[in-house]
Short mmCIF file of N, CA and C and ligand atoms in Angstrom, two decimals:
data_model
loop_
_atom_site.label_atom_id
_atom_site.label_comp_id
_atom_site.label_asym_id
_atom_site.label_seq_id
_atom_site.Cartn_x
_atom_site.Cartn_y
_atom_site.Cartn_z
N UNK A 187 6.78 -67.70 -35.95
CA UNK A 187 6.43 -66.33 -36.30
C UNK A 187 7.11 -65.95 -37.60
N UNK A 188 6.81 -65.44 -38.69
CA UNK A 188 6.92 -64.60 -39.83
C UNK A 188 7.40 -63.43 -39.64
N UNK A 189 8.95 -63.32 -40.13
CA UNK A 189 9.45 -61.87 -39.90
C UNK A 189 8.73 -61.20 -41.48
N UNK A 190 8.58 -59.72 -40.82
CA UNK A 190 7.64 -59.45 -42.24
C UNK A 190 9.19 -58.25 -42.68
N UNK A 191 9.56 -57.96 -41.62
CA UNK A 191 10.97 -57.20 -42.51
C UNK A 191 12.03 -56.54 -41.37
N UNK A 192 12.88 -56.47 -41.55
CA UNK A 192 14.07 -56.41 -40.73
C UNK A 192 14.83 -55.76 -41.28
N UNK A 193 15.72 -54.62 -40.78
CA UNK A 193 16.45 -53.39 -41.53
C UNK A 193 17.39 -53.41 -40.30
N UNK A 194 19.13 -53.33 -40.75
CA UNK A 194 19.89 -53.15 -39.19
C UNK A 194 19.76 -51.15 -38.98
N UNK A 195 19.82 -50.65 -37.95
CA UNK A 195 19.47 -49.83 -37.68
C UNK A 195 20.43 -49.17 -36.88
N UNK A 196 21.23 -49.84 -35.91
CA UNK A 196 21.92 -49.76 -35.28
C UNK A 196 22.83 -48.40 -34.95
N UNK A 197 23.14 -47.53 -33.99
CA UNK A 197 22.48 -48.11 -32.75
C UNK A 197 21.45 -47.37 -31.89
N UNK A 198 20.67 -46.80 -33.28
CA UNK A 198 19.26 -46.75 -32.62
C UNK A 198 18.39 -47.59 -32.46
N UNK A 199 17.77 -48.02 -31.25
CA UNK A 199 16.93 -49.21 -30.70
C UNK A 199 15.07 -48.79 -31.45
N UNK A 200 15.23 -49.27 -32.62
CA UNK A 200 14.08 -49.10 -33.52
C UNK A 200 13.05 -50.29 -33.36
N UNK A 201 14.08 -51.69 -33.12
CA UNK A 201 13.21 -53.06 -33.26
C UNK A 201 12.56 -53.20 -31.67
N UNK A 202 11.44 -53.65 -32.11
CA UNK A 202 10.25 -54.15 -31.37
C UNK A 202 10.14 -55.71 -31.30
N UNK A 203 9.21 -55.86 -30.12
CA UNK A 203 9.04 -57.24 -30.03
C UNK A 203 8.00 -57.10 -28.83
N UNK A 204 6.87 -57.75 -29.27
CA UNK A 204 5.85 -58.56 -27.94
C UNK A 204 6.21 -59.28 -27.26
N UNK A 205 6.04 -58.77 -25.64
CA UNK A 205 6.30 -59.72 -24.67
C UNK A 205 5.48 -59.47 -23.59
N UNK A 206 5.16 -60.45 -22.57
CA UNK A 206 3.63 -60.42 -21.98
C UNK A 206 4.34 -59.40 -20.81
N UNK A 207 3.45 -58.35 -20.10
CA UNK A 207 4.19 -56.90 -19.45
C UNK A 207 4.64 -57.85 -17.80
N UNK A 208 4.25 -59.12 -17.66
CA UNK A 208 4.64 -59.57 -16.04
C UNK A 208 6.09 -60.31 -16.55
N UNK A 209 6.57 -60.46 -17.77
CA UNK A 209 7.74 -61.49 -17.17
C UNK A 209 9.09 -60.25 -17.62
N UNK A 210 8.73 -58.38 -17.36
CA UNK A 210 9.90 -57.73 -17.39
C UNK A 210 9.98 -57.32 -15.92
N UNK A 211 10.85 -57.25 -15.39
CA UNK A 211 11.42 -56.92 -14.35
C UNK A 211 12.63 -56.12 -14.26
N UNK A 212 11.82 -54.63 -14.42
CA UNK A 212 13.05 -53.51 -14.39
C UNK A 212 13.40 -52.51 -13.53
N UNK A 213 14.55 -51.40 -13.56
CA UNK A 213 14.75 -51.05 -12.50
C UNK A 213 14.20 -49.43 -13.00
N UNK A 214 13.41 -48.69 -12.14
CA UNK A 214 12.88 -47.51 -12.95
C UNK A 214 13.98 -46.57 -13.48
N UNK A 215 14.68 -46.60 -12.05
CA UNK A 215 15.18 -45.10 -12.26
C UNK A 215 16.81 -45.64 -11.48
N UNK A 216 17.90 -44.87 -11.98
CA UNK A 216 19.20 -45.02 -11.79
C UNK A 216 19.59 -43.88 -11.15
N UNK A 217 20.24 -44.29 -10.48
CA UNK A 217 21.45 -43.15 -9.74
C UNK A 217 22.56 -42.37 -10.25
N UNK A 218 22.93 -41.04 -10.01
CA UNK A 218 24.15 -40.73 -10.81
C UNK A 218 25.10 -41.32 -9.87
N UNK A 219 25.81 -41.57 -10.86
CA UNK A 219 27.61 -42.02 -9.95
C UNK A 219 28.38 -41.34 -9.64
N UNK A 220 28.22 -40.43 -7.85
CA UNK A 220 28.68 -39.29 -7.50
C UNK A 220 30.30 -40.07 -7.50
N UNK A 221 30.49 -41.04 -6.98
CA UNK A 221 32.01 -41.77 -7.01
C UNK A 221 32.93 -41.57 -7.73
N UNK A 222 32.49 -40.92 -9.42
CA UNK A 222 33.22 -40.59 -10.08
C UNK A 222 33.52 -39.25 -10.41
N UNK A 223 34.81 -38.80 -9.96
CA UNK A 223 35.41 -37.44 -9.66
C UNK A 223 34.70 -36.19 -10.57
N UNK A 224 34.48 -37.26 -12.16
CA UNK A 224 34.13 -35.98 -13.45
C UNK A 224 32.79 -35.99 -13.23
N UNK A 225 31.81 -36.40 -12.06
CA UNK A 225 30.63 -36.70 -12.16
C UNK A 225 30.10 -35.02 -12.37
N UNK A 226 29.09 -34.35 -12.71
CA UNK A 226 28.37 -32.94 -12.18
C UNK A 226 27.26 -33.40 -12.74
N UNK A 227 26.23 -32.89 -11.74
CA UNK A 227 24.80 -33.24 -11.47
C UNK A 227 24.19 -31.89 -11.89
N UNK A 228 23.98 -30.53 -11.71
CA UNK A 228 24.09 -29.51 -11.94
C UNK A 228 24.29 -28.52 -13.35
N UNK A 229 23.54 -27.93 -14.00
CA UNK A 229 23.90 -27.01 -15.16
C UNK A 229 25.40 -25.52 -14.29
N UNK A 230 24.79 -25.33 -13.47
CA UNK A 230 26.02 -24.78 -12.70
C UNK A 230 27.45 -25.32 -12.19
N UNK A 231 27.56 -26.76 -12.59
CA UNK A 231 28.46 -27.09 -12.03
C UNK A 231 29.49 -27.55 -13.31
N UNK A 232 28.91 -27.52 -14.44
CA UNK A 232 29.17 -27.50 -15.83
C UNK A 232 30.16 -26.62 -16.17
N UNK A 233 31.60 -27.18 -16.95
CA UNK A 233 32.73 -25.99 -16.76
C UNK A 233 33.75 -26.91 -17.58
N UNK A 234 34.44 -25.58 -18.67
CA UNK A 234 35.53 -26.17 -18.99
C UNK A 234 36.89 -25.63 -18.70
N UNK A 235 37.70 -26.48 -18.40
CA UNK A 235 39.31 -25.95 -17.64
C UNK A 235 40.39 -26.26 -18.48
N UNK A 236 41.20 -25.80 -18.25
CA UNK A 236 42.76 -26.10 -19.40
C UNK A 236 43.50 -26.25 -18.21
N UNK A 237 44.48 -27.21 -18.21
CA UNK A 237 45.81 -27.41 -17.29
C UNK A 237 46.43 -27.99 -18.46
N UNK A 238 47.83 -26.60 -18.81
CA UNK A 238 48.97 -26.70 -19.81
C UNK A 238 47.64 -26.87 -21.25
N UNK A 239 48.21 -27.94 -21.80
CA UNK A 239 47.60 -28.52 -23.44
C UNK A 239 46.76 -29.43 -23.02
N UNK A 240 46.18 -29.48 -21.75
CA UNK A 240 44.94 -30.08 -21.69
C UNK A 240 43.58 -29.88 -21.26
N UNK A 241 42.30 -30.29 -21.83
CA UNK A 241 41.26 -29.56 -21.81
C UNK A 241 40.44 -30.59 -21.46
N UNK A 242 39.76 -30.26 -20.16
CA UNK A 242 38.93 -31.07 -19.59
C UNK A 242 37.41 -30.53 -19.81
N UNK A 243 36.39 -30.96 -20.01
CA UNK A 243 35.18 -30.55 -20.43
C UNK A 243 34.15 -31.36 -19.05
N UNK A 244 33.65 -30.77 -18.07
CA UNK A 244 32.47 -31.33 -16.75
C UNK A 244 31.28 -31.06 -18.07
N UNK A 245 30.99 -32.07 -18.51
CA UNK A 245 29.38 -31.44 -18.68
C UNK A 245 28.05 -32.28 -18.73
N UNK A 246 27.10 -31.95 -19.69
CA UNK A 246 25.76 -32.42 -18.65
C UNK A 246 25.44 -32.95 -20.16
N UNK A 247 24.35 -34.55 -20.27
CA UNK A 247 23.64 -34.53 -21.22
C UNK A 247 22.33 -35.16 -20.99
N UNK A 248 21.32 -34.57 -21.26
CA UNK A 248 19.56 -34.43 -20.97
C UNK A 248 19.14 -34.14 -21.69
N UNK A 249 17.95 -34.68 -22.09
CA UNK A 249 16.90 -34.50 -23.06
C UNK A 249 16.86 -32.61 -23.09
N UNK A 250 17.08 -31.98 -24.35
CA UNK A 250 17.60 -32.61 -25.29
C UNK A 250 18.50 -31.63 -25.77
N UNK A 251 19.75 -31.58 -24.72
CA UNK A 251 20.61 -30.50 -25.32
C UNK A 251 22.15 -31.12 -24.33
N UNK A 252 23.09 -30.89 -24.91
CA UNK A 252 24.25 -30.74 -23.85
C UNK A 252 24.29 -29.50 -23.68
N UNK A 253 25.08 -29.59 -22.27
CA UNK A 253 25.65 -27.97 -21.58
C UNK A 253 27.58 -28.94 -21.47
N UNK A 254 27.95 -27.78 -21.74
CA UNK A 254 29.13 -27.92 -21.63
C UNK A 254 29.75 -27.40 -20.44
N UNK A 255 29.48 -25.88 -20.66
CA UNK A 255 29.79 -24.82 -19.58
C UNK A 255 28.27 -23.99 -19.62
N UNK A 256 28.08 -23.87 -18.62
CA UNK A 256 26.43 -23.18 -18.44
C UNK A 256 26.64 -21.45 -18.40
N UNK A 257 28.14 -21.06 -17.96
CA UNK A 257 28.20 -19.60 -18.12
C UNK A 257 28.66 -18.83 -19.17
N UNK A 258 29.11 -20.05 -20.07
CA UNK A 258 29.40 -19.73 -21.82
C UNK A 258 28.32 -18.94 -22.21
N UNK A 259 28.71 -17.82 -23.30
CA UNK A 259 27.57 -17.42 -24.13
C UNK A 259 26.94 -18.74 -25.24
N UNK A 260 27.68 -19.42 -25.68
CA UNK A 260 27.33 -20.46 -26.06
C UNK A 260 27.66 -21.98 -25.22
N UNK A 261 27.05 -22.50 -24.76
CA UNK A 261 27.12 -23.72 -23.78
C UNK A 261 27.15 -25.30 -24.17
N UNK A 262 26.88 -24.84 -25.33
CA UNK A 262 26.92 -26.34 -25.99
C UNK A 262 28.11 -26.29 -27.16
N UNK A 263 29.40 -25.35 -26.82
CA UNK A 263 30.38 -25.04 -28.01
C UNK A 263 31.76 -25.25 -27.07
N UNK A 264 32.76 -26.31 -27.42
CA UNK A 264 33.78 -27.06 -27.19
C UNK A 264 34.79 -25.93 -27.65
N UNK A 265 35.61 -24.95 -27.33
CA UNK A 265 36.70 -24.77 -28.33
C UNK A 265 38.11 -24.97 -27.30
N UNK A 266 38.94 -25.30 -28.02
CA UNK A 266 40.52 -26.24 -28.25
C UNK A 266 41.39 -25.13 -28.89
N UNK A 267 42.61 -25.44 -28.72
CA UNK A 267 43.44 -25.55 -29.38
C UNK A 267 43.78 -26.90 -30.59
N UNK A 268 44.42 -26.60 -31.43
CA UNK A 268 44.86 -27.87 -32.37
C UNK A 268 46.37 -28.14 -31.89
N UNK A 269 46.16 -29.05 -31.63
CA UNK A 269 47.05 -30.24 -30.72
C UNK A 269 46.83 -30.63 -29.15
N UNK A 270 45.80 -30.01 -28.34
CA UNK A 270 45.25 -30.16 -27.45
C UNK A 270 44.82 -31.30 -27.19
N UNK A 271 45.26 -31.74 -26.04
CA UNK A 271 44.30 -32.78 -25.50
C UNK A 271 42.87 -32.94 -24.60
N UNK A 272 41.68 -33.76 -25.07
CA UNK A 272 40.54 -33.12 -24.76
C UNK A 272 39.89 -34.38 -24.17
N UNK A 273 39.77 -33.81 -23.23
CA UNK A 273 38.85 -35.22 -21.90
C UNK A 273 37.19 -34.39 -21.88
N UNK A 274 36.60 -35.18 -22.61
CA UNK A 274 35.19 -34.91 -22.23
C UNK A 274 34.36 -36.16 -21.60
N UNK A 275 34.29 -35.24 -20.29
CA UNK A 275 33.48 -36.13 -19.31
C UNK A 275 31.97 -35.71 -19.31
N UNK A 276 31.21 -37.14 -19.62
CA UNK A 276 30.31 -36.55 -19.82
C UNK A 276 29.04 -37.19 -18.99
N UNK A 277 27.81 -36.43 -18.14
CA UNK A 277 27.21 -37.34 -17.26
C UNK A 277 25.64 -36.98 -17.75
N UNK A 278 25.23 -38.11 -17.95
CA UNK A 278 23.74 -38.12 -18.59
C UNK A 278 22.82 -38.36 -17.34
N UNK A 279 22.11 -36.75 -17.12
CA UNK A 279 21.36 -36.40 -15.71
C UNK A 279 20.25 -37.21 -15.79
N UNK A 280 19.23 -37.53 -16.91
CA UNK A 280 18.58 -38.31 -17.51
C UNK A 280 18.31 -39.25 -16.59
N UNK A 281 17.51 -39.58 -15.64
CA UNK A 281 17.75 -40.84 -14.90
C UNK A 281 16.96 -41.90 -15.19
N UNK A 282 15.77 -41.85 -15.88
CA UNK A 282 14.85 -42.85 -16.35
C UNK A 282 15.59 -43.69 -16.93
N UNK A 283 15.08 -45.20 -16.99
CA UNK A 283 16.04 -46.21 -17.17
C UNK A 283 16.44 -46.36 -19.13
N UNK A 284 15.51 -45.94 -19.83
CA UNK A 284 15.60 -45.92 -21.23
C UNK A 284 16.28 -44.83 -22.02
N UNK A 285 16.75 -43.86 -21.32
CA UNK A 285 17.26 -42.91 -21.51
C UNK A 285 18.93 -42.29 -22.15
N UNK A 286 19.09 -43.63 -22.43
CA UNK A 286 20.76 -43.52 -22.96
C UNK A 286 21.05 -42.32 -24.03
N UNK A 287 22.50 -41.52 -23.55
CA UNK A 287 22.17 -40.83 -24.44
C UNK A 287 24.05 -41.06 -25.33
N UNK A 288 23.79 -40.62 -26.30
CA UNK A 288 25.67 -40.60 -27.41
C UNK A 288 25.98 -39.44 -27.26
N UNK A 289 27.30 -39.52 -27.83
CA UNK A 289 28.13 -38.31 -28.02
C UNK A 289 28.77 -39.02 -29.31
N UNK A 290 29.10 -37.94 -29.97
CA UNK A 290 29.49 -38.40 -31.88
C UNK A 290 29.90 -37.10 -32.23
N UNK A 291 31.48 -37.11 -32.83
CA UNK A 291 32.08 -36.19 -33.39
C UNK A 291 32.59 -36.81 -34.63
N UNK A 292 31.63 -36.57 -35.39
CA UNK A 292 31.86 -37.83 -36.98
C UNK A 292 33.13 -37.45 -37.59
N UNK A 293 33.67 -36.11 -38.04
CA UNK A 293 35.29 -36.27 -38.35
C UNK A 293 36.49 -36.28 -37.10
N UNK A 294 36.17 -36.59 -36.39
CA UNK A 294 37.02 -37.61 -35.47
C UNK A 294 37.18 -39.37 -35.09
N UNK A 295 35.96 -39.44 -35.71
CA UNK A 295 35.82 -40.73 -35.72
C UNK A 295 35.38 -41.47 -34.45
N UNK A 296 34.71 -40.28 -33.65
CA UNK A 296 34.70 -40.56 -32.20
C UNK A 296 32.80 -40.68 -32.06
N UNK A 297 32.62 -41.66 -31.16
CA UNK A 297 31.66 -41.97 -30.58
C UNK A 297 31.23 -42.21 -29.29
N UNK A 298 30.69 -42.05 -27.77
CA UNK A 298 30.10 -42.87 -26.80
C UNK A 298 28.76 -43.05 -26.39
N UNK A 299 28.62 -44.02 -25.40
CA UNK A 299 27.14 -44.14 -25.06
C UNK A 299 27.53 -43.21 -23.52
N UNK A 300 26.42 -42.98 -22.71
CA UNK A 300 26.20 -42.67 -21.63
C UNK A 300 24.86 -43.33 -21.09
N UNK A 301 25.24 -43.91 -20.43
CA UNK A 301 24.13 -44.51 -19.44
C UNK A 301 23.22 -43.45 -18.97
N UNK A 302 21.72 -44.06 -18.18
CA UNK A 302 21.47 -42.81 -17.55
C UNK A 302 22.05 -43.00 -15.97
N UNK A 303 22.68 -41.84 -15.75
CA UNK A 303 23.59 -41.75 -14.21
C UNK A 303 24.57 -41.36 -14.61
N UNK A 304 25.24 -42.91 -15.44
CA UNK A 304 26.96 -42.34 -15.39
C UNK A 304 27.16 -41.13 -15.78
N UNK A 305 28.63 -41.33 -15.88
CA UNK A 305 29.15 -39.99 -16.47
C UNK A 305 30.28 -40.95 -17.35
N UNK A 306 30.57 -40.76 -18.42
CA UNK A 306 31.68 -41.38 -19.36
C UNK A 306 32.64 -40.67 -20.03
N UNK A 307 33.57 -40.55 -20.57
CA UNK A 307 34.85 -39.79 -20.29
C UNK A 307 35.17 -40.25 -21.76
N UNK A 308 36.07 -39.20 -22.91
CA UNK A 308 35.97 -39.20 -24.19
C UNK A 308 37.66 -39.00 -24.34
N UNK A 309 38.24 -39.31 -24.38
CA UNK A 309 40.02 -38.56 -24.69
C UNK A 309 40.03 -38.59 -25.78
N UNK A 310 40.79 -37.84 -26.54
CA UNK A 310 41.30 -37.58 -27.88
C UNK A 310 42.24 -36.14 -28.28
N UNK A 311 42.93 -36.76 -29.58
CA UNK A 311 44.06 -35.30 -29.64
C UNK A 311 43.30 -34.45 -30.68
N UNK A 312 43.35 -33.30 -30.46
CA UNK A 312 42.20 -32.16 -31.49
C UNK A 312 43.35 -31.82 -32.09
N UNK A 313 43.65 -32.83 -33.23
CA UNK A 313 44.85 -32.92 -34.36
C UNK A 313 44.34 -32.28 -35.72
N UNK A 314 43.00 -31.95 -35.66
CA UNK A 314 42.54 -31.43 -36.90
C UNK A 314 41.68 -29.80 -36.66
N UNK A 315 41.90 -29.13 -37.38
CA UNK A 315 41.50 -27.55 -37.08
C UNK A 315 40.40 -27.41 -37.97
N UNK A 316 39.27 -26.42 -37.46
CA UNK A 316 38.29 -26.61 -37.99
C UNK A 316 36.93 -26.33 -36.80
N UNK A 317 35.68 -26.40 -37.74
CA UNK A 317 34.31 -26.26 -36.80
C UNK A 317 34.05 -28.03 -37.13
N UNK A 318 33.30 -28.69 -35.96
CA UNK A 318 32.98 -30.05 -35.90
C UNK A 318 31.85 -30.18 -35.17
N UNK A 319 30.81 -30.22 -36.38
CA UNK A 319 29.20 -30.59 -35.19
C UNK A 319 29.46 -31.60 -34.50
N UNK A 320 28.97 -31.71 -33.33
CA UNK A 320 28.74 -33.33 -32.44
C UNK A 320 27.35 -33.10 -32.56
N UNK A 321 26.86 -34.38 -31.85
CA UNK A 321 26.00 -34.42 -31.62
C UNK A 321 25.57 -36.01 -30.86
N UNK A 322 24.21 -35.88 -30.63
CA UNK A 322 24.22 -37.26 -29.66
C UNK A 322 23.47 -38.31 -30.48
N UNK A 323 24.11 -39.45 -30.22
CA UNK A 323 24.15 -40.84 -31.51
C UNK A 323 23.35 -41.74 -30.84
N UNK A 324 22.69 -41.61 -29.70
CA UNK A 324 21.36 -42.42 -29.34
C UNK A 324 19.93 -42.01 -29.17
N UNK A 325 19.03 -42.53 -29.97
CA UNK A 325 17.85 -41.93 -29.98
C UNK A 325 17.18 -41.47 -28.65
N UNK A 326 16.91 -40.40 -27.90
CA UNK A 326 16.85 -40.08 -26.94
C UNK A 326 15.56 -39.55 -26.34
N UNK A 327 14.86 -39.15 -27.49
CA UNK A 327 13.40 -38.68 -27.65
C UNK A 327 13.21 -37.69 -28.27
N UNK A 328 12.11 -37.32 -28.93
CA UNK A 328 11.43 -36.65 -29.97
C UNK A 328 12.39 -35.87 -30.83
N UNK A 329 12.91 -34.79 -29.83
CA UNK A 329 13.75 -33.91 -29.96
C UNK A 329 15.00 -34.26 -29.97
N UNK A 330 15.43 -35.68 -30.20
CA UNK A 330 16.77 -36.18 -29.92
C UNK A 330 17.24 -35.60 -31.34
N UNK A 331 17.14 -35.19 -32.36
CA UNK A 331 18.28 -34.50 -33.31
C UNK A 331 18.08 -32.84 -33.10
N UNK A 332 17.64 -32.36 -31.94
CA UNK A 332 18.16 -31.23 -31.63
C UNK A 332 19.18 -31.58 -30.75
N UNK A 333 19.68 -32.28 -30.04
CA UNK A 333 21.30 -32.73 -28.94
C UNK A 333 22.31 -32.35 -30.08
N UNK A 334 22.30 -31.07 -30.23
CA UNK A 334 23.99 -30.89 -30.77
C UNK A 334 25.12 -29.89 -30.23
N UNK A 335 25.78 -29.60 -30.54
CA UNK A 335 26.76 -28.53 -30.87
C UNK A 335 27.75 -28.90 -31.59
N UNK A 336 29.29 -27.89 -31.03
CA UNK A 336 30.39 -27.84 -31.81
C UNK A 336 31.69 -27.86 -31.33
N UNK A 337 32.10 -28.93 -32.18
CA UNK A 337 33.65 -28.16 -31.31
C UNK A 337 34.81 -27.55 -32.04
N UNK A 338 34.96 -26.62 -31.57
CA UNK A 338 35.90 -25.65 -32.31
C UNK A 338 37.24 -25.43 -32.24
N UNK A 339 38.45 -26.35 -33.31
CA UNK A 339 39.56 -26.19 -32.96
C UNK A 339 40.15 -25.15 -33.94
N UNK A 340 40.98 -24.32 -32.50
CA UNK A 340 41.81 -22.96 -33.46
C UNK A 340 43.26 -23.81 -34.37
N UNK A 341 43.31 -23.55 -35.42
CA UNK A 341 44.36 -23.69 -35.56
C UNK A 341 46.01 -23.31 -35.14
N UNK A 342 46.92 -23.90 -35.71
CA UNK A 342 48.13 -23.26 -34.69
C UNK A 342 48.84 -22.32 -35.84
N UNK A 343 48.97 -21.47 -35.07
CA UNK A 343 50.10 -19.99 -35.85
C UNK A 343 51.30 -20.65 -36.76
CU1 CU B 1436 20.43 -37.69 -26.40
#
């Protein structure tokens, strides 16, 4: 076969390939992983908590928005303290099997995948003050560059 052109793309799944439809054998649809404590299935169950200097984030990611906290006036907006520590757990409700979705906070240098089910968990110190779009770093569908928000660290006095 003749490659006619090849571009890395990574890690959006852009490349294609023919293959006859009987020799895939897949699984449709995935389960969330209630097993894991930060799991929430729920836009209501979506919530962020502080214990001392640390900030835990339950939230949800689905075509094509995160919820962070669902009773926020804004729900898809992270805010911190600067020097805070920040656990974002994050569970992609998404259950169709192609459905992976990212999380990407480009001046942090931070990235993850989320399966569809899991829930995956982000630590980091919010050492820098400032507004910081995220947004989600796997192509997710149509509307996948509307998956954003912000996270907002106050600076310290
Ligand atoms: Cu997405």
């Amino acid at each position: 076969m003749e490659i006619i052109q090849s571009a890395p793309v990574d890690p959006e799944p852009h490349y294609a390939q023919m293959i006859k439809a009987d020799k895939i054998k897949t699984i449709p649809i995935y389960d969330i992983d209630k097993k894991n404590p930060a799991a929430v299935t729920k836009a209501e169950e979506t919530r962020i908590e502080r214990k001392g200097n640390e900030v835990h984030v339950y939230g949800l990611a689905m075509r094509s928005k995160f919820i962070f906290d669902a009773k926020a006036k804004r729900p898809d907006v992270i805010e911190v303290n600067e020097g805070d520590k920040v656990f974002i757990h994050l569970t992609n409700v998404d259950l169709d099997q192609d459905i992976t979705h990212g999380f990407g906070i480009n001046k942090y240098d931070l990235n993850m995948e989320v399966q569809p089910g899991q829930t995956n968990t982000l630590e980091f110190t919010a050492n820098k003050a400032g507004t910081f779009p995220l947004y989600c770093t796997n192509f997710c569908s149509a509307l996948h560059q509307e998956m954003t928000g912000y996270l907002l660290v106050k600076p310290k006095k």
